[in-house]
Amino acid sequence: MSVDRVLSWLESNEQAGVDRLCDWLRIPSISTDPKFAGDVRRAAEWCAAHLRESGVDAEVRDTTTKDGEPGHPIVYAHIEGDASYTGPHVLFYGHYDVQPVDPIHLWESDPFQPVVRDARPGEPGGKRIVARGAVDDKGQVMMFLEAMRAWKEVTGKPAGGARMTILIEGEEESGSVSLEPFVKANASDLKTCDICLISDTGMLGRGKPAITYGVRGLAYTEVVLHASNQDLHSGLWGGRCPNPITELSRVLAQLHDKKRRVTIPGFYDDVVPLSKKERENWKKLKFNARAALKQIGLPPAADIGEQGYTAMEREWGRPTAEINGMLGGYTGPGAKTVIPSHASAKVSFRLVANQDPAKVTKAFFKWCKERTPPGCRWEFIDHHGGLGVTTPIESPTMKRVERAIKKATGKSPALIKSGGSIPVAGMLKGRLGIDTIFMGFGLDDDRVHSPNEKFELDCYRLGARSHAVLLHELIGG
Ligand code: BES
Ligand code: MN
Ligand code: MN
C-alpha cells in the first residue's frame, strides 16, 4: 500500500529533509524586530517554494495589521484534492517566524548556523539540530512539509489527493497581530475547513507521543510608572520623592495573595473549574513534577503556585499572572546612584476558558490605577492577546489523528493540554467555530525561546511519519 512507500521514501530521504530544514533555519526570521523584516519575507518565500515542489500552488500573501501597518507575509495554499475525496477538509497551520536570540553569549553555536550533533555524555536524548526555530516552529512545520513531499513523490498528487488548506504565518511569536484581519478577510474560504491541525506543541516525554487538546489564552501588557520629569541624584532626592522602581515593585508584589492566587477582582469570574474527570485523567499520566523541576535546576521545594492544584493542573487548567520583565534606572556595569524618572514592567496573564483577554487587561489596568503611588502616573500598553481553547476529544478527526500516531510511532498518543498559547486557535474557534487539534513532537527540555534551542531527530522522525500516515487516514486508508 502507498503509505508504506511514503514512509520508506521519508526514511531514505531523511538526510535530505534535515538539510532542507537547516537551509530554512539559516534565515533569521525574527518577527518582533523590524530589522529582520527582509529575512522574515525570505523565510516565507522559502516555505512557499518548498510547497511548490510538492505540487502545491502556494502563495506568499502580504498582510496588514488592523491599523493598516504592513505585517509579515502569510504562506497560503489551497489543495482541491481528488474529486472522490470524502475526508475532512484540514487546515494546516504553522509559523515560520522565530523568537529573538538574546542572550546571544549563552549560545554554544550561532543560532542561525544550525548544528546537527549527538548528545554529549550525560545529556539525555539522541542526535539533535541546534538552532533558533529548530522545534518552534520550523522543525515541526518541516515534518509536515516533508510528509507532503513524500506523498507527492510517491503518488504524483499533492497531499496524496486530500483536500487541504495551508496557512503558515510569520507573526506568531509577536502576537499574530496581522492574522486576525487576514482570517476576517478570508473567512469565507477558511469556513470551508472542518478542522485545524497544528504541529507546534510537545509530547508527554521522550518517545511518548501526545495529542494536545487545549492551550491557554494570553493577555500581554506593559505598564510604565512615571514619577519626576528627570533622573535624580539618589543622595539628594532619595527619601524626598517617589522612586518609581520601588513603587512599581510594591504594586506588582500585590498581584498574588498568600495562596498565590491572583488578586485582581473578577479575575477568576469566567474560569471554568477543572472537572473531576479531567483531574483524574491527568493524574493517570503520572507526570513527575519533581523530575521536571530537577531538569531545570530546582529542588522539590520549588513546586509552588496556586494553592490546591498540582503542577500539571496549574499549567494546563488554571490561569496565572507573570511579570516577564522589569526595567528602570541604571543597569550597566558598576554603580550609579540614581533615582530614575520612570520604571516599567511587562506583565502577562495566561488564561483558560472562558476568560476574555480584553476584559482581563482592562481589569488589570484598573487595579493598577487604584494603587497609583502618590505623585506618580501610569502609562498602559496593551500588547496582544488570544483566547484559550479546548478541543472535543471525541471527534472523528481526533480518532484519525490518534490512529495515525499509533500506526506511525507504535504507541497510543496521550491526551494532554499545554500551558502555552497559540493565538490562531482562539481566532478560528471564536470567529469561524473551527476546532484545532495540536499534534506536536517537542520535548520539555528543547529550550524553546531560550539559547541552544534544539529538536531531536527521533522526535522529528516520529512527527514526519505521523503526518504522512495522517494524510493516509484522511484519504481513507
Ligand atoms: N509553540 C509555542 C507555544 C507552545 C510551546 C505550546 C510548547 C505548547 C508547547 C508558540 O510559538 C509560542 O511561543 N506562543 C507564545 C504566544 C505568543 C502570543 C507570543 C507563548 O505561548 O508565549
Ligand atoms: Mn510555536
Ligand atoms: Mn514560540
Coordinates of C-alpha atoms and ligand atoms in Angstrom, one line a residue:
M1 CA 0.0 0.0 0.0
S2 CA 1.2 3.5 -0.8
V3 CA 1.6 4.6 2.9
D4 CA 4.4 2.1 3.3
R5 CA 6.1 3.5 0.2
V6 CA 5.6 7.0 1.6
L7 CA 7.2 6.0 4.9
S8 CA 10.1 4.4 3.2
W9 CA 10.6 7.4 1.0
L10 CA 10.8 9.5 4.2
E11 CA 13.3 7.1 5.6
S12 CA 15.6 7.2 2.6
N13 CA 15.3 10.9 2.2
E14 CA 15.6 11.9 5.9
Q15 CA 19.1 13.4 5.5
A16 CA 18.0 15.5 2.5
G17 CA 15.0 16.6 4.6
V18 CA 17.2 17.6 7.5
D19 CA 19.5 19.5 5.1
R20 CA 16.5 21.4 3.8
L21 CA 15.4 22.2 7.3
C22 CA 18.9 23.6 8.0
D23 CA 18.6 25.8 5.0
W24 CA 15.4 27.3 6.3
L25 CA 16.9 27.6 9.8
R26 CA 19.7 29.7 8.4
I27 CA 17.2 32.5 7.6
P28 CA 16.9 34.7 10.8
S29 CA 13.1 35.2 10.6
I30 CA 12.7 37.1 13.9
S31 CA 9.3 38.7 13.6
T32 CA 9.3 41.0 16.5
D33 CA 12.4 43.0 15.4
P34 CA 11.7 45.2 12.3
K35 CA 15.4 44.9 11.4
F36 CA 14.7 41.3 10.2
A37 CA 11.6 42.1 8.0
G38 CA 13.5 41.2 4.9
D39 CA 14.6 37.8 6.3
V40 CA 11.1 37.1 7.5
R41 CA 9.9 37.5 4.0
R42 CA 12.7 35.3 2.7
A43 CA 11.7 32.6 5.1
A44 CA 8.1 32.8 3.7
E45 CA 9.4 32.6 0.1
W46 CA 11.5 29.6 1.1
C47 CA 8.5 27.8 2.5
A48 CA 6.3 28.6 -0.5
A49 CA 9.0 27.3 -2.8
H50 CA 9.2 24.0 -0.8
L51 CA 5.4 23.6 -1.1
R52 CA 5.5 24.2 -4.8
E53 CA 8.0 21.4 -5.2
S54 CA 5.3 19.2 -3.6
G55 CA 2.8 20.2 -6.3
V56 CA 1.1 22.8 -4.1
D57 CA 0.2 26.1 -5.6
A58 CA 1.4 28.2 -2.6
E59 CA 1.3 32.0 -2.5
V60 CA 3.1 34.5 -0.3
R61 CA 0.4 36.9 0.7
D62 CA 1.1 40.3 2.1
T63 CA -0.8 41.3 5.3
T64 CA -1.7 44.4 7.2
T65 CA -2.4 45.0 10.9
K66 CA -5.8 46.3 11.8
D67 CA -4.3 49.8 11.9
G68 CA -3.2 49.4 8.3
E69 CA 0.5 48.9 9.1
P70 CA 2.3 46.4 6.9
G71 CA 2.6 42.9 8.6
H72 CA 4.7 39.9 7.8
P73 CA 3.6 37.7 4.9
I74 CA 1.4 34.6 5.2
V75 CA 2.2 31.5 3.1
Y76 CA -1.2 30.3 1.9
A77 CA -2.3 27.5 -0.3
H78 CA -5.4 25.5 -1.1
I79 CA -5.3 22.0 -2.4
E80 CA -8.6 20.9 -4.0
G81 CA -7.8 17.2 -3.7
D82 CA -9.4 14.3 -5.6
A83 CA -13.0 14.7 -6.8
S84 CA -13.6 11.5 -4.9
Y85 CA -12.1 12.8 -1.6
T86 CA -14.6 12.5 1.3
G87 CA -12.4 13.1 4.3
P88 CA -12.4 16.3 6.4
H89 CA -11.0 19.5 4.9
V90 CA -8.0 20.1 7.1
L91 CA -6.5 23.5 7.6
F92 CA -2.8 23.0 8.4
Y93 CA -1.4 25.9 10.4
G94 CA 2.2 26.6 11.4
H95 CA 4.6 29.5 11.9
Y96 CA 7.9 30.2 10.2
D97 CA 8.9 33.2 12.4
V98 CA 11.1 32.7 15.4
Q99 CA 11.9 34.3 18.8
P100 CA 14.9 36.7 19.2
V101 CA 18.1 35.0 20.2
D102 CA 19.2 37.0 23.2
P103 CA 21.1 36.4 25.4
I104 CA 23.4 35.6 22.5
H105 CA 26.5 34.8 24.6
L106 CA 24.8 31.8 26.1
W107 CA 24.5 30.0 22.7
E108 CA 27.1 27.3 22.1
S109 CA 26.9 27.9 18.4
D110 CA 25.5 30.6 16.1
P111 CA 21.7 30.4 16.4
F112 CA 21.3 30.7 12.6
Q113 CA 24.1 28.3 11.7
P114 CA 22.3 25.0 12.6
V115 CA 24.5 22.3 14.0
V116 CA 23.4 18.6 13.9
R117 CA 25.2 16.8 16.7
D118 CA 25.0 13.8 19.1
A119 CA 24.0 14.2 22.7
R120 CA 27.0 14.9 24.9
P121 CA 27.8 12.5 27.8
G122 CA 25.2 12.9 30.5
E123 CA 22.9 14.8 28.1
P124 CA 19.5 13.0 27.7
G125 CA 18.2 12.1 24.2
G126 CA 20.0 11.5 20.9
K127 CA 21.1 13.3 17.8
R128 CA 19.7 16.8 17.6
I129 CA 19.5 20.0 15.5
V130 CA 20.6 23.1 17.5
A131 CA 19.3 26.4 16.1
R132 CA 16.7 29.1 16.8
G133 CA 13.4 27.8 15.4
A134 CA 14.7 24.1 15.4
V135 CA 11.5 23.0 17.2
D136 CA 9.5 26.2 17.4
D137 CA 8.3 26.0 14.8
K138 CA 10.3 25.5 11.6
G139 CA 11.3 22.0 12.5
Q140 CA 7.8 21.0 13.3
V141 CA 6.4 22.6 10.1
M142 CA 9.1 20.7 8.3
M143 CA 7.7 17.4 9.4
F144 CA 4.5 18.3 7.6
L145 CA 6.3 19.7 4.6
E146 CA 8.4 16.6 4.1
A147 CA 5.3 14.4 4.5
M148 CA 3.8 16.4 1.7
R149 CA 6.9 16.0 -0.4
A150 CA 6.8 12.3 0.2
W151 CA 3.2 11.9 -0.8
K152 CA 3.8 13.9 -4.0
E153 CA 6.9 11.9 -4.9
V154 CA 5.1 8.5 -4.3
T155 CA 1.6 9.3 -5.7
G156 CA 2.3 12.2 -8.0
K157 CA -0.5 14.1 -6.3
P158 CA -0.3 17.0 -3.8
A159 CA -1.2 15.7 -0.3
G160 CA -1.9 12.3 -2.0
G161 CA -5.3 13.6 -3.1
A162 CA -6.6 15.0 0.2
R163 CA -8.4 18.4 0.3
M164 CA -6.4 20.9 2.4
T165 CA -5.7 24.5 3.1
I166 CA -2.3 25.5 4.3
L167 CA -1.6 28.7 6.4
I168 CA 1.9 29.3 7.6
E169 CA 2.2 32.7 9.3
G170 CA 5.2 34.9 10.2
E171 CA 3.9 36.7 13.3
E172 CA 3.1 34.0 15.8
E173 CA 6.0 34.9 18.1
S174 CA 4.9 38.5 18.1
G175 CA 1.2 38.0 18.8
S176 CA -0.2 37.2 15.4
V177 CA -1.4 40.8 15.0
S178 CA -2.0 40.7 11.2
L179 CA -3.6 37.3 11.4
E180 CA -6.9 38.5 12.7
P181 CA -7.5 40.8 9.7
F182 CA -6.4 38.0 7.4
V183 CA -8.7 35.5 9.0
K184 CA -11.5 38.1 8.8
A185 CA -10.8 38.9 5.1
N186 CA -10.6 35.2 4.1
A187 CA -13.4 34.0 6.4
S188 CA -15.5 32.6 3.5
D189 CA -12.5 30.5 2.3
L190 CA -11.5 29.4 5.7
K191 CA -15.0 28.5 6.8
T192 CA -14.9 25.6 4.3
C193 CA -12.3 23.9 6.6
D194 CA -13.6 21.4 9.0
I195 CA -10.7 21.3 11.5
C196 CA -7.3 22.9 12.1
L197 CA -4.2 20.9 12.6
I198 CA -1.1 22.4 14.3
S199 CA 2.3 21.0 15.0
D200 CA 3.7 23.5 17.5
T201 CA 3.4 21.7 20.8
G202 CA 5.1 18.9 22.7
M203 CA 4.9 15.3 23.6
L204 CA 4.3 13.8 27.1
G205 CA 8.0 12.9 27.2
R206 CA 10.8 11.2 25.1
G207 CA 9.2 8.5 22.9
K208 CA 5.7 9.3 24.4
P209 CA 3.7 10.9 21.6
A210 CA 0.7 13.0 22.5
I211 CA -2.2 15.0 21.2
T212 CA -2.7 18.3 22.8
Y213 CA -6.4 19.1 23.2
G214 CA -6.1 22.6 24.6
V215 CA -3.9 25.6 25.0
R216 CA -4.2 28.6 27.3
G217 CA -5.1 32.1 26.2
L218 CA -2.9 35.1 26.8
A219 CA -3.2 38.8 27.7
Y220 CA 0.1 40.6 27.4
T221 CA 0.6 44.1 28.8
E222 CA 3.2 46.6 29.7
V223 CA 2.9 49.2 32.5
V224 CA 5.1 52.3 32.9
L225 CA 5.1 54.2 36.2
H226 CA 6.3 57.8 35.7
A227 CA 7.5 60.0 38.5
S228 CA 9.8 63.0 38.2
N229 CA 10.4 64.7 34.9
Q230 CA 14.2 63.8 35.1
D231 CA 16.5 61.3 36.6
L232 CA 17.7 62.4 40.0
H233 CA 20.7 62.1 42.3
S234 CA 19.7 59.5 44.9
G235 CA 21.6 61.2 47.7
L236 CA 19.9 64.5 47.2
W237 CA 16.4 63.2 46.3
G238 CA 16.2 59.7 47.8
G239 CA 13.7 59.8 50.7
R240 CA 12.2 63.0 49.4
C241 CA 10.1 61.8 46.4
P242 CA 8.9 58.6 44.8
N243 CA 11.3 56.1 43.4
P244 CA 9.3 54.6 40.6
I245 CA 11.2 51.3 40.7
T246 CA 10.4 50.8 44.4
E247 CA 6.8 52.0 44.0
L248 CA 6.2 49.7 40.9
S249 CA 7.6 46.8 42.8
R250 CA 5.3 47.5 45.7
V251 CA 2.3 47.5 43.5
L252 CA 3.2 44.4 41.5
A253 CA 4.1 42.5 44.7
Q254 CA 0.3 42.6 45.4
L255 CA -0.6 40.6 42.3
H256 CA -0.7 37.4 44.2
D257 CA -2.1 36.6 47.7
K258 CA -0.7 34.2 50.3
K259 CA -2.3 31.3 48.4
R260 CA -0.6 32.5 45.3
R261 CA -4.0 33.4 43.7
V262 CA -4.3 36.4 41.5
T263 CA -5.8 39.3 43.5
I264 CA -7.3 41.3 40.6
P265 CA -11.1 41.5 41.3
G266 CA -13.1 39.4 38.9
F267 CA -10.0 37.6 37.5
Y268 CA -11.5 34.1 38.2
D269 CA -15.1 35.0 37.3
D270 CA -15.1 33.3 33.9
V271 CA -12.8 30.5 34.7
V272 CA -14.3 27.1 34.1
P273 CA -13.4 24.9 37.1
L274 CA -11.5 21.7 36.4
S275 CA -13.8 18.7 36.2
K276 CA -13.2 15.7 38.4
K277 CA -12.9 13.6 35.3
E278 CA -10.2 15.7 33.8
R279 CA -8.2 15.8 37.1
E280 CA -8.4 12.0 37.3
N281 CA -7.3 11.6 33.7
W282 CA -4.4 13.9 34.2
K283 CA -3.4 12.1 37.4
K284 CA -3.1 8.9 35.4
L285 CA -0.5 10.4 33.1
K286 CA 1.9 10.1 36.1
F287 CA 3.6 13.4 35.5
N288 CA 6.7 13.6 37.7
A289 CA 6.8 17.2 38.9
R290 CA 10.0 16.7 40.9
A291 CA 11.9 15.3 38.0
A292 CA 10.7 18.2 35.8
L293 CA 11.9 20.7 38.4
K294 CA 15.2 18.9 38.7
Q295 CA 15.8 19.2 35.0
I296 CA 15.7 23.0 35.3
G297 CA 18.0 23.0 38.3
L298 CA 15.3 23.3 41.1
P299 CA 14.7 21.3 44.3
P300 CA 11.3 19.8 45.2
A301 CA 10.6 22.8 47.4
A302 CA 10.2 24.9 44.3
D303 CA 6.9 23.2 43.4
I304 CA 4.9 26.4 44.1
G305 CA 1.9 28.0 42.5
E306 CA -1.8 28.5 43.1
Q307 CA -2.7 26.5 46.3
G308 CA -4.9 23.4 45.9
Y309 CA -3.7 22.4 42.4
T310 CA -0.9 20.1 41.2
A311 CA 1.8 21.4 38.9
M312 CA 0.1 19.9 35.9
E313 CA -3.3 21.3 36.8
R314 CA -1.7 24.7 37.3
E315 CA -0.1 24.6 33.9
W316 CA -2.9 23.2 31.9
G317 CA -6.1 24.3 33.6
R318 CA -5.5 27.3 35.8
P319 CA -4.9 31.0 34.9
T320 CA -1.7 32.8 36.0
A321 CA -0.2 36.2 36.2
E322 CA 3.5 36.6 35.4
I323 CA 6.0 39.5 35.4
N324 CA 8.0 38.9 32.3
G325 CA 10.4 41.8 32.6
M326 CA 11.1 44.9 34.6
L327 CA 13.2 47.9 33.5
G328 CA 14.3 51.0 35.3
G329 CA 17.3 53.0 36.4
Y330 CA 20.8 52.1 36.0
T331 CA 21.5 48.5 34.7
G332 CA 25.0 49.0 33.2
P333 CA 28.3 47.8 34.7
G334 CA 29.4 49.3 38.1
A335 CA 27.3 51.5 40.2
K336 CA 25.3 54.7 39.6
T337 CA 23.4 56.5 42.4
V338 CA 20.2 57.4 40.6
I339 CA 16.5 57.6 41.1
P340 CA 15.0 57.2 37.6
S341 CA 12.1 59.2 36.2
H342 CA 10.2 56.1 35.4
A343 CA 10.1 52.3 35.6
S344 CA 8.3 49.7 33.6
A345 CA 7.2 46.1 33.7
K346 CA 5.9 43.6 31.1
V347 CA 3.0 41.7 32.8
S348 CA 1.2 38.9 31.1
F349 CA -1.7 36.6 32.0
R350 CA -2.2 33.0 30.9
L351 CA -5.9 32.4 30.6
V352 CA -8.3 29.4 30.5
A353 CA -11.8 29.0 29.1
N354 CA -13.8 31.3 29.1
Q355 CA -11.6 34.2 30.1
D356 CA -11.6 37.1 27.8
P357 CA -8.1 38.7 27.3
A358 CA -9.6 42.2 26.7
K359 CA -11.6 42.0 30.0
V360 CA -8.5 40.8 32.0
T361 CA -6.3 43.6 30.6
K362 CA -8.9 46.2 31.4
A363 CA -9.3 44.8 35.0
F364 CA -5.5 44.8 35.5
F365 CA -5.1 48.4 34.4
K366 CA -8.0 49.4 36.7
W367 CA -6.4 47.5 39.5
C368 CA -3.1 49.4 38.9
K369 CA -4.9 52.7 38.8
E370 CA -6.5 52.1 42.1
R371 CA -3.0 51.6 43.5
T372 CA -1.3 54.6 41.9
P373 CA 1.6 55.5 44.2
P374 CA 1.5 59.1 45.5
G375 CA 2.7 61.7 42.9
C376 CA 3.1 59.1 40.1
R377 CA 1.3 58.5 36.9
W378 CA 0.7 55.4 34.8
E379 CA 1.1 54.7 31.1
F380 CA -0.6 51.5 30.0
I381 CA 0.2 49.4 26.8
D382 CA -2.0 46.5 25.6
H383 CA 0.4 44.4 23.5
H384 CA -1.7 41.5 22.4
G385 CA -4.0 38.7 23.4
G386 CA -5.6 35.5 22.4
L387 CA -8.3 33.2 23.6
G388 CA -7.5 29.8 25.1
V389 CA -9.2 26.7 23.5
T390 CA -10.2 23.2 24.4
T391 CA -10.8 20.7 21.7
P392 CA -13.5 18.0 21.9
I393 CA -11.7 14.7 22.2
E394 CA -14.4 12.5 20.8
S395 CA -14.5 13.8 17.2
P396 CA -13.9 11.6 14.1
T397 CA -10.9 13.6 13.1
M398 CA -9.4 13.2 16.6
K399 CA -9.8 9.4 16.1
R400 CA -8.0 9.7 12.8
V401 CA -5.1 11.6 14.4
E402 CA -4.9 9.0 17.2
R403 CA -4.8 6.1 14.7
A404 CA -2.2 7.9 12.6
I405 CA 0.1 8.5 15.6
K406 CA -0.4 4.9 16.7
K407 CA 0.5 3.5 13.3
A408 CA 3.4 5.8 12.8
T409 CA 5.0 5.5 16.2
G410 CA 3.7 2.2 17.6
K411 CA 2.3 4.0 20.6
S412 CA -1.1 5.3 21.5
P413 CA -0.9 9.1 22.0
A414 CA -1.5 10.5 25.4
L415 CA -4.2 13.2 25.6
I416 CA -2.6 16.3 27.2
K417 CA -3.0 20.0 27.4
S418 CA -0.4 22.7 27.3
G419 CA 0.1 25.9 29.2
G420 CA 1.4 27.7 26.2
S421 CA -0.6 29.8 23.8
I422 CA -1.2 29.7 20.0
P423 CA -3.4 32.7 19.1
V424 CA -4.7 31.3 15.8
A425 CA -6.6 28.6 17.6
G426 CA -8.8 31.1 19.5
M427 CA -9.4 33.1 16.4
L428 CA -10.5 30.1 14.4
K429 CA -12.8 28.9 17.2
G430 CA -14.1 32.4 18.1
R431 CA -14.7 33.7 14.5
L432 CA -15.4 30.5 12.5
G433 CA -16.3 27.8 15.0
I434 CA -13.3 25.7 13.9
D435 CA -11.7 23.4 16.4
T436 CA -7.9 22.7 16.5
I437 CA -6.0 19.5 17.0
F438 CA -2.5 20.0 18.2
M439 CA -0.2 17.2 17.1
G440 CA 3.3 18.3 18.3
F441 CA 6.6 16.5 18.8
G442 CA 8.7 18.8 21.0
L443 CA 10.1 17.9 24.4
D444 CA 10.1 19.9 27.7
D445 CA 13.8 20.3 27.6
D446 CA 14.0 21.6 24.0
R447 CA 14.9 25.1 25.3
V448 CA 12.1 26.7 23.4
H449 CA 12.6 30.5 23.2
S450 CA 16.0 30.0 25.1
P451 CA 19.6 29.8 24.0
N452 CA 20.5 26.5 22.4
E453 CA 17.0 25.6 21.2
K454 CA 17.1 22.1 19.8
F455 CA 14.9 19.5 18.1
E456 CA 15.9 15.8 18.4
L457 CA 15.9 13.8 15.2
D458 CA 14.0 11.0 16.9
C459 CA 11.2 13.4 17.5
Y460 CA 11.4 14.9 14.0
R461 CA 11.1 11.3 12.6
L462 CA 8.1 10.4 14.7
G463 CA 6.5 13.7 13.6
A464 CA 7.2 13.3 9.9
R465 CA 5.9 9.7 9.9
S466 CA 2.8 10.7 11.9
H467 CA 2.0 13.5 9.3
A468 CA 2.5 11.1 6.5
V469 CA 0.2 8.4 8.0
L470 CA -2.4 11.1 8.9
L471 CA -2.7 12.1 5.2
H472 CA -3.3 8.4 4.5
E473 CA -6.0 8.3 7.2
L474 CA -7.6 11.4 5.7
I475 CA -7.7 9.9 2.2
G476 CA -9.4 6.9 3.7
G477 CA -6.6 4.3 4.1
Ligands
BES1 N1 4.8 26.9 20.1 C1 4.7 27.9 21.1 C2 3.6 27.6 22.2 C3 3.8 26.2 22.8 C4 5.0 25.7 23.1 C5 2.7 25.5 23.1 C6 5.2 24.5 23.7 C7 2.8 24.2 23.7 C8 4.1 23.7 24.0 C9 4.3 29.2 20.5 O1 5.2 29.5 19.4 C10 4.5 30.3 21.5 O2 5.6 30.5 21.9 N2 3.5 31.1 21.8 C11 3.6 32.2 22.6 C12 2.4 33.1 22.3 C13 2.6 34.4 21.8 C14 1.4 35.2 21.6 C15 3.9 35.1 21.8 C16 3.5 31.9 24.1 O3 2.9 30.9 24.4 O4 4.1 32.6 24.8
MN2 MN 5.4 27.9 18.2
MN3 MN 7.1 30.2 20.4

